[in-house]
mmCIF file of C-alpha atoms in Angstrom:
data_model
loop_
_atom_site.group_PDB
_atom_site.id
_atom_site.type_symbol
_atom_site.label_atom_id
_atom_site.label_comp_id
_atom_site.label_asym_id
_atom_site.label_seq_id
_atom_site.Cartn_x
_atom_site.Cartn_y
_atom_site.Cartn_z
ATOM 1 C CA MET A 1 4.795 18.268 3.764
ATOM 2 C CA LYS A 2 1.759 17.445 1.641
ATOM 3 C CA TYR A 3 2.009 13.712 2.450
ATOM 4 C CA LYS A 4 2.423 12.080 5.859
ATOM 5 C CA GLY A 5 2.355 8.356 5.028
ATOM 6 C CA PHE A 6 4.941 6.894 2.641
ATOM 7 C CA ILE A 7 4.666 3.272 1.491
ATOM 8 C CA TRP A 8 7.950 2.072 0.003
ATOM 9 C CA ASP A 9 8.786 -0.906 -2.144
ATOM 10 C CA LEU A 10 12.109 -2.475 -1.125
ATOM 11 C CA GLY A 11 14.140 -4.053 -3.945
ATOM 12 C CA GLY A 12 14.766 -1.703 -6.858
ATOM 13 C CA THR A 13 13.354 1.267 -4.924
ATOM 14 C CA LEU A 14 15.100 1.568 -1.563
ATOM 15 C CA PHE A 15 17.971 -0.743 -2.518
ATOM 16 C CA ASP A 16 19.724 -1.332 -5.839
ATOM 17 C CA THR A 17 19.048 -5.061 -6.000
ATOM 18 C CA TYR A 18 18.852 -5.444 -9.784
ATOM 19 C CA PRO A 19 22.547 -6.201 -10.512
ATOM 20 C CA GLY A 20 22.482 -9.002 -7.933
ATOM 21 C CA MET A 21 19.211 -10.376 -9.265
ATOM 22 C CA VAL A 22 20.547 -10.401 -12.836
ATOM 23 C CA PHE A 23 23.608 -12.277 -11.549
ATOM 24 C CA ALA A 24 21.416 -14.881 -9.802
ATOM 25 C CA PHE A 25 19.301 -15.501 -12.911
ATOM 26 C CA LYS A 26 22.359 -15.623 -15.156
ATOM 27 C CA LYS A 27 24.099 -18.197 -12.948
ATOM 28 C CA ALA A 28 20.953 -20.326 -12.659
ATOM 29 C CA LEU A 29 20.555 -20.333 -16.449
ATOM 30 C CA LEU A 30 24.231 -21.189 -16.959
ATOM 31 C CA ASP A 31 23.612 -24.323 -14.882
ATOM 32 C CA TYR A 32 21.602 -25.442 -17.922
ATOM 33 C CA ASN A 33 24.305 -24.176 -20.342
ATOM 34 C CA ILE A 34 22.060 -21.259 -21.284
ATOM 35 C CA ALA A 35 23.858 -17.946 -21.859
ATOM 36 C CA GLU A 36 21.227 -15.215 -21.619
ATOM 37 C CA LYS A 37 22.049 -11.525 -22.119
ATOM 38 C CA ASP A 38 21.895 -9.311 -19.027
ATOM 39 C CA ILE A 39 19.525 -6.867 -20.726
ATOM 40 C CA ASN A 40 17.045 -9.651 -21.496
ATOM 41 C CA ILE A 41 17.058 -10.812 -17.872
ATOM 42 C CA LEU A 42 16.677 -7.259 -16.576
ATOM 43 C CA GLU A 43 13.738 -6.602 -18.896
ATOM 44 C CA LYS A 44 11.769 -9.477 -17.344
ATOM 45 C CA ILE A 45 12.718 -9.129 -13.675
ATOM 46 C CA ARG A 46 11.893 -5.422 -13.725
ATOM 47 C CA ILE A 47 8.272 -6.494 -14.177
ATOM 48 C CA SER A 48 8.687 -8.846 -11.219
ATOM 49 C CA LYS A 49 10.918 -11.691 -10.098
ATOM 50 C CA LYS A 50 7.984 -14.066 -10.562
ATOM 51 C CA THR A 51 7.544 -12.873 -14.158
ATOM 52 C CA GLY A 52 11.227 -13.528 -14.851
ATOM 53 C CA ILE A 53 11.078 -17.039 -13.425
ATOM 54 C CA GLU A 54 7.933 -17.952 -15.340
ATOM 55 C CA TYR A 55 9.285 -16.487 -18.587
ATOM 56 C CA PHE A 56 12.607 -18.347 -18.574
ATOM 57 C CA LYS A 57 11.038 -21.566 -17.326
ATOM 58 C CA LYS A 58 8.666 -21.535 -20.268
ATOM 59 C CA LYS A 59 11.209 -20.297 -22.834
ATOM 60 C CA TYR A 60 13.735 -23.033 -22.044
ATOM 61 C CA ASN A 61 11.358 -25.684 -20.679
ATOM 62 C CA LEU A 62 13.056 -25.665 -17.263
ATOM 63 C CA LYS A 63 11.988 -27.627 -14.202
ATOM 64 C CA ASN A 64 11.314 -26.216 -10.713
ATOM 65 C CA GLU A 65 14.970 -26.772 -9.868
ATOM 66 C CA PHE A 66 15.595 -23.535 -11.784
ATOM 67 C CA ILE A 67 13.589 -21.602 -9.170
ATOM 68 C CA LYS A 68 15.593 -23.140 -6.330
ATOM 69 C CA ASN A 69 18.855 -22.280 -8.085
ATOM 70 C CA VAL A 70 17.839 -18.644 -8.595
ATOM 71 C CA GLU A 71 17.038 -18.363 -4.883
ATOM 72 C CA LEU A 72 20.277 -20.135 -3.951
ATOM 73 C CA TYR A 73 22.420 -17.725 -5.980
ATOM 74 C CA GLU A 74 20.410 -14.776 -4.723
ATOM 75 C CA LYS A 75 21.211 -15.710 -1.124
ATOM 76 C CA LYS A 76 24.915 -15.771 -1.973
ATOM 77 C CA ILE A 77 24.924 -12.116 -3.035
ATOM 78 C CA ASN A 78 26.808 -10.038 -0.489
ATOM 79 C CA LEU A 79 24.710 -7.407 1.282
ATOM 80 C CA LYS A 80 27.302 -4.763 0.411
ATOM 81 C CA ASP A 81 26.425 -5.388 -3.235
ATOM 82 C CA ARG A 82 22.799 -4.313 -2.610
ATOM 83 C CA PRO A 83 23.323 -0.712 -1.487
ATOM 84 C CA PRO A 84 20.645 1.896 -0.823
ATOM 85 C CA PHE A 85 20.144 4.242 -3.748
ATOM 86 C CA PRO A 86 21.864 7.644 -3.453
ATOM 87 C CA TYR A 87 20.016 10.108 -1.206
ATOM 88 C CA ILE A 88 17.506 7.523 0.022
ATOM 89 C CA ILE A 89 18.812 7.741 3.607
ATOM 90 C CA GLU A 90 18.559 11.531 3.549
ATOM 91 C CA VAL A 91 14.993 11.359 2.203
ATOM 92 C CA LEU A 92 13.854 8.836 4.831
ATOM 93 C CA LYS A 93 15.391 10.938 7.593
ATOM 94 C CA TYR A 94 13.826 14.135 6.236
ATOM 95 C CA ILE A 95 10.374 12.529 6.193
ATOM 96 C CA ASN A 96 10.658 11.407 9.815
ATOM 97 C CA GLU A 97 12.001 14.758 10.985
ATOM 98 C CA ASN A 98 9.133 16.607 9.319
ATOM 99 C CA GLY A 99 6.186 14.698 10.758
ATOM 100 C CA GLY A 100 5.928 11.895 8.209
ATOM 101 C CA LYS A 101 6.051 8.121 8.644
ATOM 102 C CA ASN A 102 7.762 5.557 6.408
ATOM 103 C CA PHE A 103 6.329 2.086 5.786
ATOM 104 C CA ILE A 104 7.369 -0.886 3.643
ATOM 105 C CA PHE A 105 5.249 -3.367 1.744
ATOM 106 C CA THR A 106 7.266 -5.939 -0.188
ATOM 107 C CA HIS A 107 7.012 -9.361 -1.787
ATOM 108 C CA ARG A 108 10.299 -10.372 -0.153
ATOM 109 C CA ASN A 109 10.492 -12.632 2.874
ATOM 110 C CA LYS A 110 10.930 -10.843 6.188
ATOM 111 C CA GLU A 111 14.340 -12.410 6.867
ATOM 112 C CA SER A 112 15.903 -10.868 3.749
ATOM 113 C CA VAL A 113 14.129 -7.552 4.420
ATOM 114 C CA PHE A 114 15.579 -7.184 7.903
ATOM 115 C CA GLN A 115 19.013 -8.389 6.787
ATOM 116 C CA LEU A 116 19.224 -5.478 4.363
ATOM 117 C CA LEU A 117 17.709 -2.897 6.696
ATOM 118 C CA ASN A 118 19.908 -3.881 9.631
ATOM 119 C CA PHE A 119 23.088 -4.100 7.543
ATOM 120 C CA TYR A 120 22.646 -0.488 6.434
ATOM 121 C CA ASP A 121 21.089 0.678 9.732
ATOM 122 C CA LEU A 122 17.842 1.758 8.041
ATOM 123 C CA LYS A 123 15.272 -0.109 10.115
ATOM 124 C CA LYS A 124 15.016 2.842 12.506
ATOM 125 C CA TYR A 125 13.444 4.972 9.764
ATOM 126 C CA PHE A 126 10.396 2.722 9.303
ATOM 127 C CA PHE A 127 7.243 2.772 11.410
ATOM 128 C CA GLU A 128 5.897 -0.600 10.227
ATOM 129 C CA ILE A 129 6.978 -3.243 7.703
ATOM 130 C CA LYS A 130 4.721 -5.759 5.971
ATOM 131 C CA SER A 131 5.276 -8.466 3.371
ATOM 132 C CA ILE A 132 3.260 -11.179 1.661
ATOM 133 C CA GLU A 133 4.431 -13.434 4.515
ATOM 134 C CA ASP A 134 1.837 -11.593 6.605
ATOM 135 C CA GLY A 135 -0.916 -13.046 4.430
ATOM 136 C CA LEU A 136 -1.329 -9.951 2.256
ATOM 137 C CA LYS A 137 -1.840 -10.389 -1.479
ATOM 138 C CA ARG A 138 0.802 -9.543 -4.056
ATOM 139 C CA LYS A 139 0.783 -6.263 -5.906
ATOM 140 C CA PRO A 140 -0.944 -5.022 -8.023
ATOM 141 C CA ASN A 141 -3.621 -6.110 -5.541
ATOM 142 C CA LYS A 142 -4.279 -3.172 -3.221
ATOM 143 C CA GLU A 143 -4.409 -5.267 -0.033
ATOM 144 C CA GLY A 144 -0.913 -4.427 1.246
ATOM 145 C CA TYR A 145 -1.409 -0.691 0.804
ATOM 146 C CA GLU A 146 -4.973 -0.876 2.073
ATOM 147 C CA TYR A 147 -3.706 -2.418 5.315
ATOM 148 C CA PHE A 148 -1.747 0.750 6.128
ATOM 149 C CA LYS A 149 -4.430 3.098 4.832
ATOM 150 C CA LYS A 150 -7.069 1.607 7.122
ATOM 151 C CA LYS A 151 -4.789 1.415 10.155
ATOM 152 C CA TYR A 152 -3.352 4.939 10.037
ATOM 153 C CA ASN A 153 -5.249 8.124 9.231
ATOM 154 C CA LEU A 154 -2.625 9.782 7.023
ATOM 155 C CA LYS A 155 -2.325 11.428 3.614
ATOM 156 C CA TRP A 156 -0.721 8.582 1.628
ATOM 157 C CA ILE A 157 1.673 8.159 -1.260
ATOM 158 C CA ALA A 158 3.341 4.960 -2.527
ATOM 159 C CA ILE A 159 6.800 4.746 -4.100
ATOM 160 C CA GLY A 160 7.940 1.949 -6.391
ATOM 161 C CA ASP A 161 10.019 1.073 -9.434
ATOM 162 C CA ARG A 162 7.584 -1.243 -11.210
ATOM 163 C CA GLU A 163 4.203 -0.941 -12.838
ATOM 164 C CA ILE A 164 2.678 -3.284 -10.234
ATOM 165 C CA ASP A 165 3.685 -0.828 -7.472
ATOM 166 C CA ILE A 166 1.937 2.003 -9.272
ATOM 167 C CA GLN A 167 -1.138 -0.055 -10.114
ATOM 168 C CA ALA A 168 -1.478 -1.139 -6.478
ATOM 169 C CA GLY A 169 -1.495 2.519 -5.462
ATOM 170 C CA ILE A 170 -4.132 3.365 -8.049
ATOM 171 C CA ASN A 171 -6.249 0.424 -6.907
ATOM 172 C CA CYS A 172 -5.943 1.744 -3.346
ATOM 173 C CA LYS A 173 -6.805 5.301 -4.480
ATOM 174 C CA ILE A 174 -3.573 6.864 -3.234
ATOM 175 C CA ASP A 175 -0.978 8.948 -5.080
ATOM 176 C CA THR A 176 2.119 7.271 -6.488
ATOM 177 C CA VAL A 177 5.759 7.943 -7.369
ATOM 178 C CA TYR A 178 7.418 5.954 -10.146
ATOM 179 C CA PHE A 179 11.150 5.626 -9.450
ATOM 180 C CA ASN A 180 13.135 4.596 -12.496
ATOM 181 C CA ILE A 181 16.897 4.991 -12.796
ATOM 182 C CA PHE A 182 16.590 4.342 -16.535
ATOM 183 C CA GLY A 183 14.657 7.578 -17.002
ATOM 184 C CA GLU A 184 11.438 5.960 -18.192
ATOM 185 C CA LYS A 185 8.055 7.512 -17.475
ATOM 186 C CA ASN A 186 4.921 5.875 -16.151
ATOM 187 C CA ILE A 187 1.820 7.673 -17.351
ATOM 188 C CA LEU A 188 -0.273 6.156 -14.558
ATOM 189 C CA ALA A 189 1.902 7.549 -11.745
ATOM 190 C CA LYS A 190 1.312 11.047 -10.399
ATOM 191 C CA TYR A 191 5.073 11.632 -10.223
ATOM 192 C CA SER A 192 8.084 10.116 -12.001
ATOM 193 C CA ILE A 193 11.679 10.492 -10.806
ATOM 194 C CA LYS A 194 15.012 8.938 -11.740
ATOM 195 C CA HIS A 195 17.005 10.191 -8.729
ATOM 196 C CA PHE A 196 15.957 10.687 -5.119
ATOM 197 C CA LYS A 197 17.269 14.247 -5.168
ATOM 198 C CA GLU A 198 14.085 14.934 -7.121
ATOM 199 C CA PHE A 199 11.960 13.576 -4.285
ATOM 200 C CA TYR A 200 12.226 16.796 -2.281
ATOM 201 C CA ARG A 201 10.013 18.644 -4.775
ATOM 202 C CA ILE A 202 7.303 16.044 -4.103
ATOM 203 C CA LEU A 203 7.752 16.331 -0.345
ATOM 204 C CA ASN A 204 7.447 20.095 -0.522
ATOM 205 C CA ASP A 205 4.725 20.059 -3.216
ATOM 206 C CA LEU A 206 6.779 22.047 -5.736
#
């Protein structure tokens, strides 16, 4: 394999968390009798959860209670409704079996990270996991990626579904993969895929 170190984003990349996140935002807005279209919510949270919260708070002049309600509804989402994307398990296993190492850097809290990984028995595929709870700055700051790059002497690539994931990789001077199930391209990323079946051509430098 061309690459040996793989830095993964979690929600929206390893796991299909968007339907649950849309549900949480929709319910929190309905608490204020606001009926927002799913597509409008998705458009904002695909940038980042923080962007979505700030946008709807400002748009509807909502108080901080809105943030708490989003998090409350998010916690109520069943883990079985946040499945790994198709072929992600096979890809992670292939990387490990062929001399590579998988890592995670996420904005999520560690508790929710390990809940998902343990529920689907995926923790065993990751060499080290870091989040902003470890004092690392949010993407697109390079700090999370830089932590791994400095600690392990590997040929690196980062995989994510948002522009901030790609920008963090660029800031860290490592290659990037833009994963987007909607088929959109990211001109900044070295690779763009919409299904993890396509990931094998990257692994084998095809």
